[in-house]
């Protein structure tokens, strides 16, 4: 029995494509102005230099001008301004509806991704600056879940380092990062961007030592916000211990090799933790559906009283 199971597992492992053969999806998420698009451009250029041209997907319907050539561009499928006019929506409603319309064509996108999967090691996805539209919408969830079900997928959360140098904005940004991590459950990496302007050393220190963060807070005047943050930093301490971070500059290209080292670590987490958990979830769903069907069948059989093998009493 055991031998049979292990040979079946070995056969399954042999049939599954090797980890290295599968491309990696990198989804850039971040607050407006954090530098997602510039970082996409930098990563794109870096990968070209490494002779690993990525496949680039733009999921921001409202971006006016892209500094790189996108292989798939949401703007080719939906006209954001027309959507706003047609459905009488404001800018955010327009982006959300455009994303919803795009999600209805996701099977076609996945068809293209599958076709290109053997040609590119990395697939890069730029998302709208209105972060909540992507992270908390049904269409954003459908897109990330669909990508993650097929290929290793990593979320890169881009932070505007100079704008998070005050304890209050740092804490807000980290709480947002934490909520996205727990929402998507995907391997996650925080990229402290714009390190050409402000080094991310302060952030690393605050994450490693909450007393250092509390000392920084103590410099600010006493307020309800400060005491709230004092308690919150203890909560986030657990989140920081598991968090991958890297300092980068999309402007100068500083930190690109380190970014990809961390992405490799996140991909390993995808295979070692995310995928087995996903498979367990799928198995659990199948088991409970089967149990439900068996239960319904048992009830039906109980209701059908068969007498002497011929007559069926439905009463
Ligand atoms: N100094 C510096 N500026 C940067 C860096 N990355 C981006 N910027 C600047 O930050 C601004 C915003 O960059 P974008 O790439 O448009 O940011 P975004 O997150 O895509 O913005 P949205 O599309 O509005 O969400 C631009 O003026 C960029 O030139 C960086 O590493 N260093």
PDB file of N, CA, C and O and ligand atoms in Angstrom, residues 31-38 60 129 193-194 196-197 249-251, ligand 1:
ATOM      1  N   UNK A  31       0.530  52.230  -2.971  1.00  0.00           N
ATOM      2  CA  UNK A  31      -0.239  53.483  -2.941  1.00  0.00           C
ATOM      3  C   UNK A  31       0.093  54.323  -4.169  1.00  0.00           C
ATOM      4  O   UNK A  31       1.180  54.179  -4.739  1.00  0.00           O
ATOM      5  N   UNK A  32      -0.824  55.221  -4.518  1.00  0.00           N
ATOM      6  CA  UNK A  32      -0.592  56.112  -5.658  1.00  0.00           C
ATOM      7  C   UNK A  32       0.718  56.879  -5.452  1.00  0.00           C
ATOM      8  O   UNK A  32       0.973  57.384  -4.361  1.00  0.00           O
ATOM      9  N   UNK A  33       1.528  56.887  -6.481  1.00  0.00           N
ATOM     10  CA  UNK A  33       2.774  57.653  -6.433  1.00  0.00           C
ATOM     11  C   UNK A  33       3.932  56.937  -5.749  1.00  0.00           C
ATOM     12  O   UNK A  33       5.018  57.497  -5.614  1.00  0.00           O
ATOM     13  N   UNK A  34       3.716  55.679  -5.313  1.00  0.00           N
ATOM     14  CA  UNK A  34       4.802  54.955  -4.629  1.00  0.00           C
ATOM     15  C   UNK A  34       5.913  54.564  -5.604  1.00  0.00           C
ATOM     16  O   UNK A  34       7.034  54.280  -5.181  1.00  0.00           O
ATOM     17  N   UNK A  35       5.569  54.548  -6.894  1.00  0.00           N
ATOM     18  CA  UNK A  35       6.591  54.254  -7.906  1.00  0.00           C
ATOM     19  C   UNK A  35       6.427  52.897  -8.569  1.00  0.00           C
ATOM     20  O   UNK A  35       7.388  52.353  -9.111  1.00  0.00           O
ATOM     21  N   UNK A  36       5.206  52.345  -8.565  1.00  0.00           N
ATOM     22  CA  UNK A  36       4.961  51.021  -9.178  1.00  0.00           C
ATOM     23  C   UNK A  36       5.362  50.994 -10.648  1.00  0.00           C
ATOM     24  O   UNK A  36       6.090  50.109 -11.081  1.00  0.00           O
ATOM     25  N   UNK A  37       4.857  51.995 -11.387  1.00  0.00           N
ATOM     26  CA  UNK A  37       5.105  51.995 -12.829  1.00  0.00           C
ATOM     27  C   UNK A  37       6.592  52.198 -13.122  1.00  0.00           C
ATOM     28  O   UNK A  37       7.156  51.515 -13.980  1.00  0.00           O
ATOM     29  N   UNK A  38       7.224  53.088 -12.373  1.00  0.00           N
ATOM     30  CA  UNK A  38       8.663  53.322 -12.580  1.00  0.00           C
ATOM     31  C   UNK A  38       9.448  52.067 -12.213  1.00  0.00           C
ATOM     32  O   UNK A  38      10.412  51.703 -12.896  1.00  0.00           O
ATOM     33  N   UNK A  60      -3.752  48.777 -15.187  1.00  0.00           N
ATOM     34  CA  UNK A  60      -4.231  50.102 -14.772  1.00  0.00           C
ATOM     35  C   UNK A  60      -4.921  50.779 -15.961  1.00  0.00           C
ATOM     36  O   UNK A  60      -4.256  51.247 -16.883  1.00  0.00           O
ATOM     37  N   UNK A 129      -3.205  52.717  -9.175  1.00  0.00           N
ATOM     38  CA  UNK A 129      -2.716  53.427  -7.993  1.00  0.00           C
ATOM     39  C   UNK A 129      -3.751  53.467  -6.885  1.00  0.00           C
ATOM     40  O   UNK A 129      -3.401  53.538  -5.712  1.00  0.00           O
ATOM     41  N   UNK A 193      10.860  51.685  -1.866  1.00  0.00           N
ATOM     42  CA  UNK A 193      11.349  52.352  -3.090  1.00  0.00           C
ATOM     43  C   UNK A 193      11.863  53.769  -2.778  1.00  0.00           C
ATOM     44  O   UNK A 193      11.625  54.299  -1.697  1.00  0.00           O
ATOM     45  N   UNK A 194      12.562  54.317  -3.738  1.00  0.00           N
ATOM     46  CA  UNK A 194      13.095  55.688  -3.676  1.00  0.00           C
ATOM     47  C   UNK A 194      14.215  55.788  -2.640  1.00  0.00           C
ATOM     48  O   UNK A 194      14.334  56.799  -1.931  1.00  0.00           O
ATOM     49  N   UNK A 196      17.140  56.185  -3.230  1.00  0.00           N
ATOM     50  CA  UNK A 196      18.102  57.217  -3.655  1.00  0.00           C
ATOM     51  C   UNK A 196      17.825  58.531  -2.925  1.00  0.00           C
ATOM     52  O   UNK A 196      18.712  59.375  -2.780  1.00  0.00           O
ATOM     53  N   UNK A 197      16.575  58.683  -2.430  1.00  0.00           N
ATOM     54  CA  UNK A 197      16.211  59.912  -1.700  1.00  0.00           C
ATOM     55  C   UNK A 197      16.385  59.699  -0.195  1.00  0.00           C
ATOM     56  O   UNK A 197      17.012  60.523   0.478  1.00  0.00           O
ATOM     57  N   UNK A 249      15.730  51.408  -5.611  1.00  0.00           N
ATOM     58  CA  UNK A 249      15.446  52.693  -6.234  1.00  0.00           C
ATOM     59  C   UNK A 249      15.091  52.433  -7.694  1.00  0.00           C
ATOM     60  O   UNK A 249      15.922  51.956  -8.463  1.00  0.00           O
ATOM     61  N   UNK A 250      13.830  52.710  -8.006  1.00  0.00           N
ATOM     62  CA  UNK A 250      13.398  52.518  -9.391  1.00  0.00           C
ATOM     63  C   UNK A 250      14.129  53.512 -10.288  1.00  0.00           C
ATOM     64  O   UNK A 250      14.334  53.267 -11.474  1.00  0.00           O
ATOM     65  N   UNK A 251      14.547  54.619  -9.680  1.00  0.00           N
ATOM     66  CA  UNK A 251      15.198  55.682 -10.452  1.00  0.00           C
ATOM     67  C   UNK A 251      16.621  55.283 -10.851  1.00  0.00           C
ATOM     68  O   UNK A 251      16.995  55.405 -12.011  1.00  0.00           O
TER      69      UNK A 251
HETATM   70  N1  LIG B   1      13.653  59.764  -6.643  1.00  0.00           N
HETATM   71  C1  LIG B   1      12.888  58.760  -7.049  1.00  0.00           C
HETATM   72  N2  LIG B   1      11.705  59.004  -7.615  1.00  0.00           N
HETATM   73  C2  LIG B   1      10.953  57.959  -8.014  1.00  0.00           C
HETATM   74  C3  LIG B   1      11.390  56.625  -7.852  1.00  0.00           C
HETATM   75  N3  LIG B   1      10.404  55.806  -8.336  1.00  0.00           N
HETATM   76  C4  LIG B   1       9.434  56.591  -8.790  1.00  0.00           C
HETATM   77  N4  LIG B   1       9.746  57.897  -8.609  1.00  0.00           N
HETATM   78  C5  LIG B   1       8.939  59.067  -8.948  1.00  0.00           C
HETATM   79  O1  LIG B   1       7.713  58.989  -8.203  1.00  0.00           O
HETATM   80  C6  LIG B   1       6.635  59.498  -8.981  1.00  0.00           C
HETATM   81  C7  LIG B   1       5.533  58.452  -9.058  1.00  0.00           C
HETATM   82  O2  LIG B   1       6.034  57.343  -9.781  1.00  0.00           O
HETATM   83  P1  LIG B   1       5.059  56.340 -10.559  1.00  0.00           P
HETATM   84  O3  LIG B   1       5.904  55.246 -11.087  1.00  0.00           O
HETATM   85  O4  LIG B   1       4.195  57.065 -11.518  1.00  0.00           O
HETATM   86  O5  LIG B   1       4.173  55.836  -9.351  1.00  0.00           O
HETATM   87  P2  LIG B   1       2.894  54.891  -9.390  1.00  0.00           P
HETATM   88  O6  LIG B   1       2.872  54.169  -8.101  1.00  0.00           O
HETATM   89  O7  LIG B   1       2.883  54.031 -10.616  1.00  0.00           O
HETATM   90  O8  LIG B   1       1.767  55.956  -9.465  1.00  0.00           O
HETATM   91  P3  LIG B   1       0.196  55.717  -9.784  1.00  0.00           P
HETATM   92  O9  LIG B   1       0.108  55.205 -11.188  1.00  0.00           O
HETATM   93  O10 LIG B   1      -0.415  57.050  -9.576  1.00  0.00           O
HETATM   94  O11 LIG B   1      -0.256  54.721  -8.805  1.00  0.00           O
HETATM   95  C8  LIG B   1       7.243  59.877 -10.344  1.00  0.00           C
HETATM   96  O12 LIG B   1       7.504  61.245 -10.327  1.00  0.00           O
HETATM   97  C9  LIG B   1       8.511  59.068 -10.403  1.00  0.00           C
HETATM   98  O13 LIG B   1       9.505  59.690 -11.193  1.00  0.00           O
HETATM   99  C10 LIG B   1      12.666  56.391  -7.234  1.00  0.00           C
HETATM  100  O14 LIG B   1      13.132  55.277  -7.028  1.00  0.00           O
HETATM  101  N5  LIG B   1      13.369  57.496  -6.855  1.00  0.00           N
END
